[in-house]
Amino acid sequence: MRPLSYALTALLGLNSVSVAYAASPDDWRSSQATSPKKGRKSGAKDHKPQPSAQHARSPEYITAYGRTSPLQAVPVVGGKLGLSIQHTPGTINVVSHDVMMQRGYAQAEAAADSAPGVSSGGSPGAPAQLMMRGFSGNQILVLHDGQYFGPTTMVNRPQNSFNLESVQVLKGPSSVLYGQGAVGGTVDMRSRTPTFDGPHANALISYGSFNTWNAGVGGSVPITRTLALRTDFSRTSSDGFVKGADPHSDDFTTTLLWKPTSKFTARLSMDYLTDRLSTYYGTPLVDLAQTGGRVGGLLGSSKGLGITRASPWRYYNVRDSKAGSVNATPTLHLDWRVNNHVLFHNSSYVIYSKRRWNNAESLSYISSPGNIDAAGNAIAPGSIGRDRFYVYQNQHQVGDTLHGQFDFSIFGMKNRFVLGGDAYYLRFIRNRGFPSANYADSVSLVSPEATPLGSFAGEYPFMKSPTTMVQAGLFLEDVLTIRDNLRLVGGFRYDWLSLDRQNYRQNGQFNAATSFKGHYNPDNFRIGPVFDLTKNVSLYGVYTTGEDPPGSNLFLTNRGQFAKLSHSRQGEIGVKASLLDGRLTTTLSLYDIRRTRMLVSTGPDTVATAGVQKSRGVEWQGDFAFDRHWSLSGNVAYTYSRYGSFHPSASVDASGNQVPNVPAVTANLWAIWSRVADLPLDLGAGMRYVSARKGDYANTLSLKNYALVNVFVGWHAYKNITVYGRIDNIGNKHFIQWADTGYAGQVMLGAPRSFSISAQADF
């Protein structure tokens, strides 16, 4: 097999796995935890060597074959079997806390963007959206420490990276692991946890363009031999690259770890987040035949639309806009290793969230006379007509997951079996309203006035839509080691889902025509072999299914739109290799996904049925350490994504069209020179490329490709303190990051060139 592995290496070239650590805090069966009382190793018999003191602080670190190995990472997002990245039949990317800090990723979405084929965007109404393998929105499952919070477009918020140990990404359908909403992939944001190896402290302060501040302070301390505490607090704030957007967030996380014996661990955590999202809802598209003076290099339109030179970086929202939330999530994790062959894990959680929006969200260029606003005033052609839309959300959720892991032999073959169940109750109340007129008011295209929200006929009383979801599921996973170099991995999940969607009119009357109740029983499975060509080179194949609620926002669905569950399936093959004594890590995957009976968002408060969406592509990633000073990381992905039969409106046939916001090609490259000339100095540069995309279902709007270059210099001022200077988008490239299909008259611009300086301390 050795010549074949060398041939594969030559074909794959360089690669980038973004992390060189692993083993999750929930996966202590694979860790090297020692009993705080007896100093005895716990867990299975085949212990791996202890990490160095420097890395031992991280509970997500593992050592294999006597040295660090990225493919031996055991990220929780891959399932409950405790499989390494190398032996998981699927594509997993992990971005560590250290990588996020070095590259300047202030929020988790930027870290996810660095994975192959991932792009992000969204608007304040549906923030921090991720696109992968041709799917986005609620078809990407976002977890926080393994917990499901609800539909992504409703509940997801930007997450400060300072509080996170890692961002873990699993590509493709994973309903068999997490129950619902995971078609394009799953992203798990893992919080930092305490350790027993002495007190540690971390701090971060950063200031940059647009009056942008980032600050964080945290630390871990062993209170007793069996009790440890970690607390982190971070704050981000900015005027925004569109002045007036004013985003900020405060994130407080704390975890108390109790380990009375080597066989039992209890971890109690609290995450408390308050924020105000950026209230920049986009830049309006105008009729260039009337305005002229377009900004080139941004988009193309068969309808003659574009962005005039007078409108970039203008703020068209009201001056007292609102887009804030309060989120509190206590969780309790319990681990009990009965013996070397049996362990149990239980996690319980409660979620409370309150979210408020009140904005001028929709922008429309007025091209002709005859339009009036809510007050009866004529709107001059060339102006921007605006709406008003407010949404108040209250979410209460409680859930629990219990599973057991059992190691035994079948006819002399090693086998690991996981059996468990989970359940949650979710109560979601959504109140909303908007003026009865088409346009609430209007502002100038060239110099929009800072007007207040105001009050308009038809806004109140609000329309109320309470939704109750009750879910219970049984799941199993299994890995059978047929031979030392051949494993068969499988999984199955069966769910009971009860949904009660209620709508009330403005007069408080129950709307039976749009309300509905439903009971659903999805079942999903995955199966795939993993074959080791050598100890460090593996081939895999996997087939996975997903049967879950349709892709669009479940809390917007009305009677008649959700008769059956959506079905998806994926086939994937790939290779993973760690070569040159671990200095070269490379992976390659090919996939094909098909999803049927799905819903997509076509407006701020509406959805439509898309019969089929197909996606296939190739993803490659690589990481090469030339020596202890030079390293190169990169990835590239190709995605082909199209709709089947799809009519988003009576006038638009999108059948066969390209899915909006999906780039055919994405690429990332990072080069780092550490300890330049043996000085306490690091230099780094990164490049990100995103190819052209479509901006609407009809494919009449094309968003141009773009390439961004970022550079940084790091000065190790003291052995525990590093000062960074950064320039992002050094070429000041103007580009469109996202086109929200629910807001056809506007697009979201990306950030222009920015500067920042930061200081980071780790003790």
GROMACS .gro file of C-alpha atoms in nm, residues 46-47 58 64 150 212 251 292 296 303 319 323 344 419 441 456-457 472 496 520 601 604 622 698 744:
model
   25
   46ASP     CA    1  -0.482   0.235   2.524
   47HIS     CA    2  -0.376   0.569   2.670
   58SER     CA    3  -0.670   2.303   2.650
   64ALA     CA    4  -0.097   1.061   1.884
  150GLY     CA    5  -3.405   2.646   1.727
  212THR     CA    6  -1.414   4.928   1.679
  251ASP     CA    7  -2.082   3.779   2.642
  292GLY     CA    8  -2.614   5.685  -1.394
  296GLY     CA    9  -1.833   4.919  -1.110
  303LYS     CA   10  -3.279   4.453  -1.549
  319ARG     CA   11  -3.196   5.678   1.378
  323ALA     CA   12  -3.208   4.492   1.687
  344PHE     CA   13  -2.265   0.744   3.045
  419LEU     CA   14  -2.736   0.419   2.257
  441ASP     CA   15  -4.200   5.710   0.432
  456PHE     CA   16  -4.811   5.448   1.133
  457ALA     CA   17  -5.162   5.321   1.073
  472ALA     CA   18  -3.813   1.325   2.150
  496TRP     CA   19  -4.120   1.206   1.746
  520TYR     CA   20  -4.407   1.378   1.244
  601SER     CA   21  -3.779   3.236   0.219
  604PRO     CA   22  -3.952   3.917   0.521
  622GLY     CA   23  -0.400   2.146   0.348
  698ALA     CA   24  -3.461   3.441  -1.114
  744ALA     CA   25  -3.504   4.217  -0.342
   0.00000   0.00000   0.00000
